[in-house]
GROMACS .gro file of N, CA and C in nm:
model
  516
    1MET      N    1   0.084  -0.117   0.000
    1MET     CA    2   0.000   0.000   0.000
    1MET      C    3   0.089   0.124   0.000
    2HIS      N    4   0.049   0.223  -0.079
    2HIS     CA    5   0.127   0.346  -0.091
    2HIS      C    6   0.068   0.456  -0.005
    3SER      N    7   0.153   0.552   0.030
    3SER     CA    8   0.105   0.669   0.101
    3SER      C    9   0.033   0.761   0.003
    4HIS      N   10  -0.077   0.816   0.045
    4HIS     CA   11  -0.156   0.906  -0.040
    4HIS      C   12  -0.156   1.047   0.017
    5GLU      N   13  -0.056   1.079   0.100
    5GLU     CA   14  -0.054   1.207   0.169
    5GLU      C   15  -0.052   1.326   0.075
    6GLY      N   16   0.013   1.317  -0.038
    6GLY     CA   17   0.025   1.430  -0.128
    6GLY      C   18  -0.096   1.453  -0.215
    7LEU      N   19  -0.196   1.368  -0.207
    7LEU     CA   20  -0.314   1.380  -0.292
    7LEU      C   21  -0.424   1.460  -0.224
    8PRO      N   22  -0.496   1.541  -0.301
    8PRO     CA   23  -0.614   1.608  -0.245
    8PRO      C   24  -0.718   1.502  -0.206
    9PRO      N   25  -0.812   1.534  -0.116
    9PRO     CA   26  -0.908   1.435  -0.066
    9PRO      C   27  -0.982   1.356  -0.174
   10LEU      N   28  -1.031   1.422  -0.278
   10LEU     CA   29  -1.105   1.350  -0.381
   10LEU      C   30  -1.016   1.247  -0.451
   11LEU      N   31  -0.894   1.287  -0.484
   11LEU     CA   32  -0.802   1.193  -0.548
   11LEU      C   33  -0.760   1.084  -0.451
   12ARG      N   34  -0.749   1.118  -0.325
   12ARG     CA   35  -0.712   1.020  -0.224
   12ARG      C   36  -0.817   0.908  -0.217
   13ASP      N   37  -0.944   0.945  -0.235
   13ASP     CA   38  -1.050   0.844  -0.234
   13ASP      C   39  -1.041   0.749  -0.354
   14LEU      N   40  -0.985   0.797  -0.464
   14LEU     CA   41  -0.972   0.713  -0.584
   14LEU      C   42  -0.840   0.635  -0.587
   15ALA      N   43  -0.747   0.671  -0.502
   15ALA     CA   44  -0.615   0.608  -0.503
   15ALA      C   45  -0.619   0.455  -0.489
   16PRO      N   46  -0.707   0.399  -0.405
   16PRO     CA   47  -0.710   0.253  -0.397
   16PRO      C   48  -0.741   0.184  -0.531
   17LEU      N   49  -0.819   0.250  -0.616
   17LEU     CA   50  -0.843   0.193  -0.750
   17LEU      C   51  -0.713   0.179  -0.827
   18LEU      N   52  -0.631   0.283  -0.822
   18LEU     CA   53  -0.503   0.278  -0.892
   18LEU      C   54  -0.405   0.183  -0.824
   19ASP      N   55  -0.408   0.180  -0.691
   19ASP     CA   56  -0.318   0.090  -0.618
   19ASP      C   57  -0.349  -0.056  -0.649
   20ASN      N   58  -0.477  -0.090  -0.653
   20ASN     CA   59  -0.518  -0.230  -0.669
   20ASN      C   60  -0.536  -0.273  -0.814
   21TRP      N   61  -0.582  -0.183  -0.899
   21TRP     CA   62  -0.617  -0.221  -1.036
   21TRP      C   63  -0.537  -0.147  -1.142
   22GLY      N   64  -0.471  -0.039  -1.106
   22GLY     CA   65  -0.381   0.033  -1.195
   22GLY      C   66  -0.440   0.070  -1.329
   23TYR      N   67  -0.371   0.027  -1.433
   23TYR     CA   68  -0.407   0.064  -1.570
   23TYR      C   69  -0.545   0.009  -1.610
   24ILE      N   70  -0.581  -0.107  -1.559
   24ILE     CA   71  -0.713  -0.165  -1.592
   24ILE      C   72  -0.824  -0.074  -1.542
   25ALA      N   73  -0.813  -0.027  -1.417
   25ALA     CA   74  -0.915   0.063  -1.361
   25ALA      C   75  -0.922   0.191  -1.444
   26LEU      N   76  -0.806   0.245  -1.479
   26LEU     CA   77  -0.802   0.368  -1.558
   26LEU      C   78  -0.877   0.351  -1.689
   27PHE      N   79  -0.846   0.244  -1.762
   27PHE     CA   80  -0.910   0.221  -1.891
   27PHE      C   81  -1.061   0.201  -1.876
   28VAL      N   82  -1.100   0.113  -1.786
   28VAL     CA   83  -1.242   0.079  -1.772
   28VAL      C   84  -1.324   0.200  -1.727
   29ILE      N   85  -1.276   0.273  -1.629
   29ILE     CA   86  -1.352   0.388  -1.577
   29ILE      C   87  -1.366   0.495  -1.684
   30ILE      N   88  -1.261   0.526  -1.757
   30ILE     CA   89  -1.270   0.628  -1.863
   30ILE      C   90  -1.358   0.579  -1.977
   31PHE      N   91  -1.346   0.452  -2.014
   31PHE     CA   92  -1.429   0.395  -2.120
   31PHE      C   93  -1.577   0.405  -2.083
   32VAL      N   94  -1.611   0.362  -1.963
   32VAL     CA   95  -1.751   0.363  -1.918
   32VAL      C   96  -1.805   0.506  -1.910
   33GLU      N   97  -1.724   0.598  -1.858
   33GLU     CA   98  -1.766   0.738  -1.851
   33GLU      C   99  -1.791   0.794  -1.991
   34SER      N  100  -1.707   0.756  -2.085
   34SER     CA  101  -1.716   0.812  -2.219
   34SER      C  102  -1.839   0.767  -2.297
   35PHE      N  103  -1.896   0.651  -2.263
   35PHE     CA  104  -2.017   0.613  -2.336
   35PHE      C  105  -2.145   0.646  -2.260
   36GLY      N  106  -2.135   0.716  -2.147
   36GLY     CA  107  -2.255   0.770  -2.090
   36GLY      C  108  -2.282   0.746  -1.943
   37LEU      N  109  -2.204   0.666  -1.875
   37LEU     CA  110  -2.230   0.643  -1.733
   37LEU      C  111  -2.147   0.739  -1.648
   38PRO      N  112  -2.209   0.798  -1.547
   38PRO     CA  113  -2.135   0.895  -1.465
   38PRO      C  114  -2.035   0.826  -1.373
   39THR      N  115  -1.911   0.828  -1.413
   39THR     CA  116  -1.801   0.775  -1.333
   39THR      C  117  -1.692   0.883  -1.326
   40PRO      N  118  -1.599   0.871  -1.235
   40PRO     CA  119  -1.496   0.975  -1.219
   40PRO      C  120  -1.376   0.956  -1.313
   41GLY      N  121  -1.401   0.943  -1.442
   41GLY     CA  122  -1.293   0.917  -1.537
   41GLY      C  123  -1.188   1.026  -1.543
   42GLN      N  124  -1.232   1.151  -1.559
   42GLN     CA  125  -1.136   1.262  -1.567
   42GLN      C  126  -1.056   1.274  -1.437
   43THR      N  127  -1.125   1.255  -1.326
   43THR     CA  128  -1.057   1.266  -1.197
   43THR      C  129  -0.957   1.153  -1.178
   44LEU      N  130  -0.994   1.033  -1.220
   44LEU     CA  131  -0.902   0.920  -1.210
   44LEU      C  132  -0.782   0.941  -1.301
   45MET      N  133  -0.805   1.001  -1.419
   45MET     CA  134  -0.693   1.030  -1.509
   45MET      C  135  -0.597   1.129  -1.442
   46ALA      N  136  -0.651   1.229  -1.372
   46ALA     CA  137  -0.565   1.324  -1.301
   46ALA      C  138  -0.484   1.252  -1.192
   47ALA      N  139  -0.550   1.162  -1.119
   47ALA     CA  140  -0.479   1.086  -1.016
   47ALA      C  141  -0.371   0.999  -1.080
   48ALA      N  142  -0.401   0.936  -1.193
   48ALA     CA  143  -0.301   0.853  -1.261
   48ALA      C  144  -0.184   0.938  -1.311
   49ALA      N  145  -0.214   1.060  -1.354
   49ALA     CA  146  -0.106   1.149  -1.397
   49ALA      C  147  -0.016   1.184  -1.279
   50ILE      N  148  -0.077   1.207  -1.163
   50ILE     CA  149   0.004   1.235  -1.043
   50ILE      C  150   0.087   1.112  -1.006
   51TYR      N  151   0.025   0.994  -1.016
   51TYR     CA  152   0.101   0.870  -0.992
   51TYR      C  153   0.219   0.860  -1.089
   52SER      N  154   0.197   0.901  -1.212
   52SER     CA  155   0.306   0.900  -1.311
   52SER      C  156   0.416   0.996  -1.269
   53HIS      N  157   0.375   1.110  -1.223
   53HIS     CA  158   0.470   1.211  -1.176
   53HIS      C  159   0.554   1.156  -1.062
   54TRP      N  160   0.494   1.072  -0.980
   54TRP     CA  161   0.564   1.012  -0.867
   54TRP      C  162   0.641   0.887  -0.906
   55GLY      N  163   0.632   0.844  -1.032
   55GLY     CA  164   0.703   0.726  -1.077
   55GLY      C  165   0.630   0.595  -1.051
   56ARG      N  166   0.504   0.599  -1.012
   56ARG     CA  167   0.427   0.478  -0.983
   56ARG      C  168   0.358   0.420  -1.106
   57LEU      N  169   0.332   0.501  -1.205
   57LEU     CA  170   0.275   0.456  -1.333
   57LEU      C  171   0.357   0.519  -1.445
   58ASP      N  172   0.351   0.460  -1.561
   58ASP     CA  173   0.421   0.514  -1.677
   58ASP      C  174   0.331   0.616  -1.746
   59VAL      N  175   0.381   0.738  -1.759
   59VAL     CA  176   0.300   0.847  -1.814
   59VAL      C  177   0.254   0.818  -1.957
   60TRP      N  178   0.338   0.753  -2.036
   60TRP     CA  179   0.301   0.726  -2.175
   60TRP      C  180   0.190   0.621  -2.183
   61LEU      N  181   0.194   0.524  -2.093
   61LEU     CA  182   0.088   0.424  -2.090
   61LEU      C  183  -0.042   0.485  -2.035
   62VAL      N  184  -0.031   0.570  -1.936
   62VAL     CA  185  -0.149   0.642  -1.885
   62VAL      C  186  -0.211   0.723  -1.998
   63ALA      N  187  -0.128   0.795  -2.074
   63ALA     CA  188  -0.179   0.877  -2.184
   63ALA      C  189  -0.244   0.791  -2.292
   64ALA      N  190  -0.176   0.685  -2.333
   64ALA     CA  191  -0.229   0.600  -2.440
   64ALA      C  192  -0.359   0.532  -2.399
   65LEU      N  193  -0.365   0.479  -2.278
   65LEU     CA  194  -0.486   0.411  -2.232
   65LEU      C  195  -0.601   0.509  -2.213
   66SER      N  196  -0.573   0.627  -2.158
   66SER     CA  197  -0.677   0.728  -2.137
   66SER      C  198  -0.735   0.773  -2.270
   67PHE      N  199  -0.649   0.801  -2.365
   67PHE     CA  200  -0.693   0.846  -2.498
   67PHE      C  201  -0.775   0.737  -2.567
   68THR      N  202  -0.724   0.615  -2.567
   68THR     CA  203  -0.793   0.504  -2.635
   68THR      C  204  -0.928   0.476  -2.570
   69ALA      N  205  -0.932   0.473  -2.437
   69ALA     CA  206  -1.058   0.447  -2.367
   69ALA      C  207  -1.161   0.556  -2.396
   70ALA      N  208  -1.117   0.682  -2.399
   70ALA     CA  209  -1.209   0.793  -2.425
   70ALA      C  210  -1.266   0.785  -2.566
   71VAL      N  211  -1.181   0.761  -2.664
   71VAL     CA  212  -1.229   0.756  -2.803
   71VAL      C  213  -1.318   0.634  -2.825
   72LEU      N  214  -1.277   0.518  -2.775
   72LEU     CA  215  -1.360   0.398  -2.792
   72LEU      C  216  -1.493   0.410  -2.718
   73GLY      N  217  -1.489   0.462  -2.596
   73GLY     CA  218  -1.612   0.480  -2.519
   73GLY      C  219  -1.709   0.576  -2.587
   74ASP      N  220  -1.657   0.687  -2.637
   74ASP     CA  221  -1.744   0.781  -2.709
   74ASP      C  222  -1.801   0.719  -2.835
   75ASN      N  223  -1.723   0.636  -2.901
   75ASN     CA  224  -1.775   0.570  -3.021
   75ASN      C  225  -1.886   0.471  -2.987
   76LEU      N  226  -1.873   0.404  -2.873
   76LEU     CA  227  -1.983   0.318  -2.829
   76LEU      C  228  -2.105   0.403  -2.798
   77GLY      N  229  -2.086   0.517  -2.733
   77GLY     CA  230  -2.196   0.609  -2.707
   77GLY      C  231  -2.261   0.656  -2.836
   78TYR      N  232  -2.180   0.687  -2.936
   78TYR     CA  233  -2.233   0.728  -3.067
   78TYR      C  234  -2.321   0.616  -3.124
   79TRP      N  235  -2.269   0.495  -3.120
   79TRP     CA  236  -2.342   0.380  -3.174
   79TRP      C  237  -2.475   0.360  -3.099
   80LEU      N  238  -2.471   0.369  -2.965
   80LEU     CA  239  -2.592   0.355  -2.885
   80LEU      C  240  -2.693   0.465  -2.919
   81GLY      N  241  -2.644   0.587  -2.933
   81GLY     CA  242  -2.733   0.698  -2.969
   81GLY      C  243  -2.795   0.680  -3.106
   82ALA      N  244  -2.713   0.635  -3.202
   82ALA     CA  245  -2.763   0.615  -3.338
   82ALA      C  246  -2.862   0.499  -3.345
   83ARG      N  247  -2.844   0.397  -3.264
   83ARG     CA  248  -2.927   0.277  -3.271
   83ARG      C  249  -3.058   0.288  -3.194
   84GLY      N  250  -3.058   0.358  -3.082
   84GLY     CA  251  -3.181   0.360  -3.004
   84GLY      C  252  -3.202   0.485  -2.922
   85GLY      N  253  -3.115   0.583  -2.939
   85GLY     CA  254  -3.122   0.704  -2.858
   85GLY      C  255  -3.246   0.786  -2.879
   86ARG      N  256  -3.287   0.801  -3.003
   86ARG     CA  257  -3.405   0.881  -3.033
   86ARG      C  258  -3.530   0.820  -2.968
   87ARG      N  259  -3.545   0.688  -2.981
   87ARG     CA  260  -3.659   0.621  -2.918
   87ARG      C  261  -3.655   0.639  -2.767
   88ALA      N  262  -3.537   0.625  -2.709
   88ALA     CA  263  -3.524   0.640  -2.564
   88ALA      C  264  -3.560   0.781  -2.519
   89VAL      N  265  -3.516   0.882  -2.594
   89VAL     CA  266  -3.548   1.021  -2.558
   89VAL      C  267  -3.698   1.043  -2.566
   90HIS      N  268  -3.762   0.995  -2.671
   90HIS     CA  269  -3.906   1.016  -2.684
   90HIS      C  270  -3.985   0.940  -2.577
   91ARG      N  271  -3.933   0.827  -2.536
   91ARG     CA  272  -4.005   0.747  -2.437
   91ARG      C  273  -3.976   0.791  -2.293
   92TRP      N  274  -3.850   0.819  -2.261
   92TRP     CA  275  -3.810   0.844  -2.123
   92TRP      C  276  -3.764   0.987  -2.095
   93GLY      N  277  -3.745   1.067  -2.197
   93GLY     CA  278  -3.691   1.202  -2.180
   93GLY      C  279  -3.767   1.289  -2.082
   94ARG      N  280  -3.898   1.277  -2.081
   94ARG     CA  281  -3.979   1.363  -1.992
   94ARG      C  282  -3.944   1.341  -1.845
   95TYR      N  283  -3.892   1.224  -1.810
   95TYR     CA  284  -3.857   1.195  -1.671
   95TYR      C  285  -3.731   1.268  -1.626
   96VAL      N  286  -3.653   1.315  -1.722
   96VAL     CA  287  -3.533   1.393  -1.690
   96VAL      C  288  -3.544   1.534  -1.749
   97PHE      N  289  -3.669   1.580  -1.762
   97PHE     CA  290  -3.700   1.715  -1.810
   97PHE      C  291  -3.654   1.741  -1.953
   98LEU      N  292  -3.644   1.637  -2.032
   98LEU     CA  293  -3.609   1.650  -2.173
   98LEU      C  294  -3.738   1.634  -2.254
   99THR      N  295  -3.813   1.741  -2.258
   99THR     CA  296  -3.941   1.741  -2.329
   99THR      C  297  -3.915   1.747  -2.480
  100PRO      N  298  -4.013   1.713  -2.561
  100PRO     CA  299  -3.994   1.723  -2.707
  100PRO      C  300  -3.949   1.861  -2.755
  101PRO      N  301  -4.005   1.972  -2.704
  101PRO     CA  302  -3.954   2.103  -2.749
  101PRO      C  303  -3.808   2.127  -2.709
  102ARG      N  304  -3.770   2.085  -2.589
  102ARG     CA  305  -3.630   2.100  -2.547
  102ARG      C  306  -3.538   2.014  -2.633
  103PHE      N  307  -3.583   1.892  -2.661
  103PHE     CA  308  -3.502   1.805  -2.744
  103PHE      C  309  -3.486   1.862  -2.885
  104ALA      N  310  -3.592   1.922  -2.938
  104ALA     CA  311  -3.585   1.985  -3.071
  104ALA      C  312  -3.482   2.098  -3.072
  105LYS      N  313  -3.477   2.177  -2.964
  105LYS     CA  314  -3.378   2.285  -2.955
  105LYS      C  315  -3.235   2.229  -2.949
  106ILE      N  316  -3.218   2.124  -2.868
  106ILE     CA  317  -3.087   2.060  -2.857
  106ILE      C  318  -3.044   2.004  -2.992
  107GLU      N  319  -3.137   1.940  -3.059
  107GLU     CA  320  -3.106   1.880  -3.189
  107GLU      C  321  -3.069   1.986  -3.292
  108ALA      N  322  -3.142   2.098  -3.294
  108ALA     CA  323  -3.111   2.207  -3.388
  108ALA      C  324  -2.974   2.267  -3.357
  109PHE      N  325  -2.947   2.288  -3.228
  109PHE     CA  326  -2.817   2.342  -3.189
  109PHE      C  327  -2.705   2.246  -3.228
  110PHE      N  328  -2.725   2.118  -3.203
  110PHE     CA  329  -2.624   2.018  -3.235
  110PHE      C  330  -2.602   2.009  -3.385
  111ALA      N  331  -2.706   2.026  -3.463
  111ALA     CA  332  -2.692   2.023  -3.609
  111ALA      C  333  -2.604   2.138  -3.657
  112ARG      N  334  -2.616   2.254  -3.591
  112ARG     CA  335  -2.536   2.371  -3.630
  112ARG      C  336  -2.395   2.368  -3.572
  113ARG      N  337  -2.383   2.325  -3.447
  113ARG     CA  338  -2.257   2.340  -3.375
  113ARG      C  339  -2.203   2.209  -3.318
  114GLY      N  340  -2.249   2.097  -3.370
  114GLY     CA  341  -2.211   1.967  -3.314
  114GLY      C  342  -2.063   1.941  -3.307
  115SER      N  343  -1.990   1.980  -3.408
  115SER     CA  344  -1.845   1.957  -3.409
  115SER      C  345  -1.778   2.028  -3.291
  116TYR      N  346  -1.819   2.152  -3.268
  116TYR     CA  347  -1.763   2.228  -3.156
  116TYR      C  348  -1.804   2.166  -3.023
  117VAL      N  349  -1.929   2.124  -3.015
  117VAL     CA  350  -1.978   2.063  -2.892
  117VAL      C  351  -1.895   1.939  -2.857
  118VAL      N  352  -1.867   1.855  -2.956
  118VAL     CA  353  -1.792   1.731  -2.930
  118VAL      C  354  -1.653   1.762  -2.876
  119VAL      N  355  -1.589   1.865  -2.928
  119VAL     CA  356  -1.455   1.901  -2.881
  119VAL      C  357  -1.462   1.966  -2.742
  120VAL      N  358  -1.546   2.067  -2.727
  120VAL     CA  359  -1.552   2.146  -2.605
  120VAL      C  360  -1.615   2.068  -2.489
  121ALA      N  361  -1.706   1.976  -2.519
  121ALA     CA  362  -1.776   1.900  -2.414
  121ALA      C  363  -1.679   1.828  -2.321
  122ARG      N  364  -1.565   1.788  -2.372
  122ARG     CA  365  -1.468   1.715  -2.290
  122ARG      C  366  -1.414   1.800  -2.176
  123PHE      N  367  -1.424   1.931  -2.188
  123PHE     CA  368  -1.370   2.021  -2.086
  123PHE      C  369  -1.474   2.063  -1.983
  124LEU      N  370  -1.598   2.017  -1.997
  124LEU     CA  371  -1.707   2.058  -1.908
  124LEU      C  372  -1.762   1.937  -1.834
  125ASP      N  373  -1.787   1.952  -1.707
  125ASP     CA  374  -1.842   1.842  -1.628
  125ASP      C  375  -1.979   1.800  -1.680
  126GLY      N  376  -2.000   1.671  -1.690
  126GLY     CA  377  -2.129   1.616  -1.729
  126GLY      C  378  -2.147   1.598  -1.878
  127LEU      N  379  -2.085   1.681  -1.959
  127LEU     CA  380  -2.106   1.671  -2.103
  127LEU      C  381  -2.028   1.560  -2.171
  128PRO      N  382  -1.908   1.523  -2.124
  128PRO     CA  383  -1.838   1.415  -2.193
  128PRO      C  384  -1.918   1.285  -2.198
  129GLN      N  385  -2.003   1.262  -2.097
  129GLN     CA  386  -2.081   1.139  -2.095
  129GLN      C  387  -2.186   1.137  -2.204
  130PHE      N  388  -2.224   1.252  -2.257
  130PHE     CA  389  -2.337   1.256  -2.349
  130PHE      C  390  -2.302   1.298  -2.491
  131ASN      N  391  -2.181   1.346  -2.516
  131ASN     CA  392  -2.154   1.398  -2.650
  131ASN      C  393  -2.160   1.290  -2.757
  132GLY      N  394  -2.114   1.170  -2.729
  132GLY     CA  395  -2.123   1.062  -2.828
  132GLY      C  396  -2.266   1.021  -2.852
  133VAL      N  397  -2.342   1.007  -2.744
  133VAL     CA  398  -2.483   0.969  -2.757
  133VAL      C  399  -2.559   1.075  -2.835
  134LEU      N  400  -2.538   1.203  -2.802
  134LEU     CA  401  -2.606   1.310  -2.874
  134LEU      C  402  -2.567   1.314  -3.021
  135ALA      N  403  -2.440   1.293  -3.049
  135ALA     CA  404  -2.396   1.291  -3.189
  135ALA      C  405  -2.465   1.178  -3.265
  136GLY      N  406  -2.480   1.063  -3.202
  136GLY     CA  407  -2.549   0.951  -3.266
  136GLY      C  408  -2.698   0.978  -3.284
  137ILE      N  409  -2.761   1.032  -3.181
  137ILE     CA  410  -2.904   1.062  -3.188
  137ILE      C  411  -2.933   1.163  -3.298
  138THR      N  412  -2.849   1.265  -3.309
  138THR     CA  413  -2.873   1.371  -3.407
  138THR      C  414  -2.819   1.339  -3.546
  139ALA      N  415  -2.769   1.218  -3.562
  139ALA     CA  416  -2.722   1.168  -3.693
  139ALA      C  417  -2.605   1.247  -3.750
  140MET      N  418  -2.518   1.297  -3.662
  140MET     CA  419  -2.392   1.357  -3.709
  140MET      C  420  -2.318   1.247  -3.784
  141SER      N  421  -2.250   1.280  -3.891
  141SER     CA  422  -2.177   1.177  -3.964
  141SER      C  423  -2.070   1.118  -3.871
  142TRP      N  424  -2.053   0.987  -3.880
  142TRP     CA  425  -1.958   0.921  -3.791
  142TRP      C  426  -1.816   0.971  -3.814
  143ARG      N  427  -1.778   0.994  -3.937
  143ARG     CA  428  -1.641   1.042  -3.965
  143ARG      C  429  -1.616   1.179  -3.902
  144ARG      N  430  -1.716   1.267  -3.915
  144ARG     CA  431  -1.705   1.399  -3.855
  144ARG      C  432  -1.696   1.386  -3.702
  145PHE      N  433  -1.780   1.301  -3.646
  145PHE     CA  434  -1.776   1.278  -3.503
  145PHE      C  435  -1.639   1.223  -3.461
  146LEU      N  436  -1.590   1.122  -3.531
  146LEU     CA  437  -1.462   1.061  -3.497
  146LEU      C  438  -1.349   1.164  -3.499
  147LEU      N  439  -1.346   1.249  -3.601
  147LEU     CA  440  -1.242   1.351  -3.610
  147LEU      C  441  -1.248   1.445  -3.490
  148HIS      N  442  -1.364   1.499  -3.462
  148HIS     CA  443  -1.375   1.597  -3.354
  148HIS      C  444  -1.365   1.532  -3.215
  149ASN      N  445  -1.410   1.410  -3.205
  149ASN     CA  446  -1.395   1.336  -3.080
  149ASN      C  447  -1.246   1.310  -3.052
  150THR      N  448  -1.171   1.276  -3.153
  150THR     CA  449  -1.027   1.251  -3.138
  150THR      C  450  -0.956   1.380  -3.098
  151ILE      N  451  -0.991   1.490  -3.161
  151ILE     CA  452  -0.931   1.619  -3.127
  151ILE      C  453  -0.962   1.654  -2.981
  152GLY      N  454  -1.088   1.636  -2.940
  152GLY     CA  455  -1.128   1.665  -2.803
  152GLY      C  456  -1.057   1.577  -2.702
  153ALA      N  457  -1.049   1.447  -2.732
  153ALA     CA  458  -0.983   1.353  -2.639
  153ALA      C  459  -0.834   1.387  -2.626
  154PHE      N  460  -0.769   1.418  -2.736
  154PHE     CA  461  -0.627   1.452  -2.732
  154PHE      C  462  -0.604   1.582  -2.655
  155SER      N  463  -0.688   1.681  -2.680
  155SER     CA  464  -0.675   1.810  -2.612
  155SER      C  465  -0.695   1.796  -2.462
  156THR      N  466  -0.798   1.723  -2.423
  156THR     CA  467  -0.826   1.704  -2.281
  156THR      C  468  -0.714   1.627  -2.213
  157LEU      N  469  -0.663   1.527  -2.281
  157LEU     CA  470  -0.554   1.449  -2.226
  157LEU      C  471  -0.434   1.539  -2.198
  158GLY      N  472  -0.397   1.619  -2.295
  158GLY     CA  473  -0.284   1.711  -2.276
  158GLY      C  474  -0.307   1.807  -2.162
  159TRP      N  475  -0.428   1.861  -2.156
  159TRP     CA  476  -0.464   1.955  -2.049
  159TRP      C  477  -0.455   1.888  -1.912
  160THR      N  478  -0.510   1.769  -1.900
  160THR     CA  479  -0.512   1.700  -1.771
  160THR      C  480  -0.372   1.662  -1.726
  161LEU      N  481  -0.291   1.608  -1.818
  161LEU     CA  482  -0.156   1.569  -1.781
  161LEU      C  483  -0.072   1.690  -1.744
  162GLU      N  484  -0.087   1.798  -1.818
  162GLU     CA  485  -0.013   1.920  -1.787
  162GLU      C  486  -0.057   1.976  -1.652
  163ASP      N  487  -0.188   1.978  -1.630
  163ASP     CA  488  -0.242   2.031  -1.505
  163ASP      C  489  -0.196   1.949  -1.384
  164ALA      N  490  -0.177   1.818  -1.405
  164ALA     CA  491  -0.131   1.732  -1.295
  164ALA      C  492   0.018   1.748  -1.269
  165GLY      N  493   0.087   1.820  -1.355
  165GLY     CA  494   0.227   1.849  -1.329
  165GLY      C  495   0.324   1.746  -1.379
  166ILE      N  496   0.290   1.667  -1.480
  166ILE     CA  497   0.381   1.563  -1.524
  166ILE      C  498   0.500   1.620  -1.602
  167HIS      N  499   0.496   1.747  -1.636
  167HIS     CA  500   0.608   1.807  -1.708
  167HIS      C  501   0.728   1.829  -1.617
  168ARG      N  502   0.704   1.827  -1.488
  168ARG     CA  503   0.813   1.844  -1.392
  168ARG      C  504   0.878   1.710  -1.362
  169SER      N  505   0.998   1.714  -1.308
  169SER     CA  506   1.065   1.588  -1.274
  169SER      C  507   0.993   1.520  -1.157
  170PRO      N  508   0.986   1.387  -1.158
  170PRO     CA  509   0.913   1.317  -1.052
  170PRO      C  510   0.981   1.328  -0.917
  171ARG      N  511   0.898   1.321  -0.812
  171ARG     CA  512   0.949   1.317  -0.675
  171ARG      C  513   0.999   1.176  -0.647
  172ARG      N  514   1.101   1.163  -0.575
  172ARG     CA  515   1.155   1.031  -0.538
  172ARG      C  516   1.150   1.012  -0.390
   0.00000   0.00000   0.00000
């Protein structure tokens, strides 16, 4: 067991996942978050980046797994949205205050600005879980989605790793 003294409380709570499951936990949590389930993927990636900074994980493997999990998870979300998202919204949307008029506004906005939404959503809490599903529901072309999703995942990865301080030499 490792000391978690240098971690903020929220990251300290996630540290056992990295201690016990390491790269597997990182991949699975980010993958699941990316296709629509609320999990602490971004936060776990920050903790993994700090672990990399401390020499406990390899930063390049953290980066590669985080990027791959995010892109694959969003693509699963896109597929789910394209296959059954519209039906689900019409049937269950009212229970989460997504009425038909609100959905129509979201759909029109996404049709105009979907590419930007897919990139920027990664930087906002709550939106990364839904950008793939929304892109699928609104019938954004998959190639366009894949391009902008990849740009967003790469940008967020760089931001998170830089913010966690991996550019500095590790503590020993």
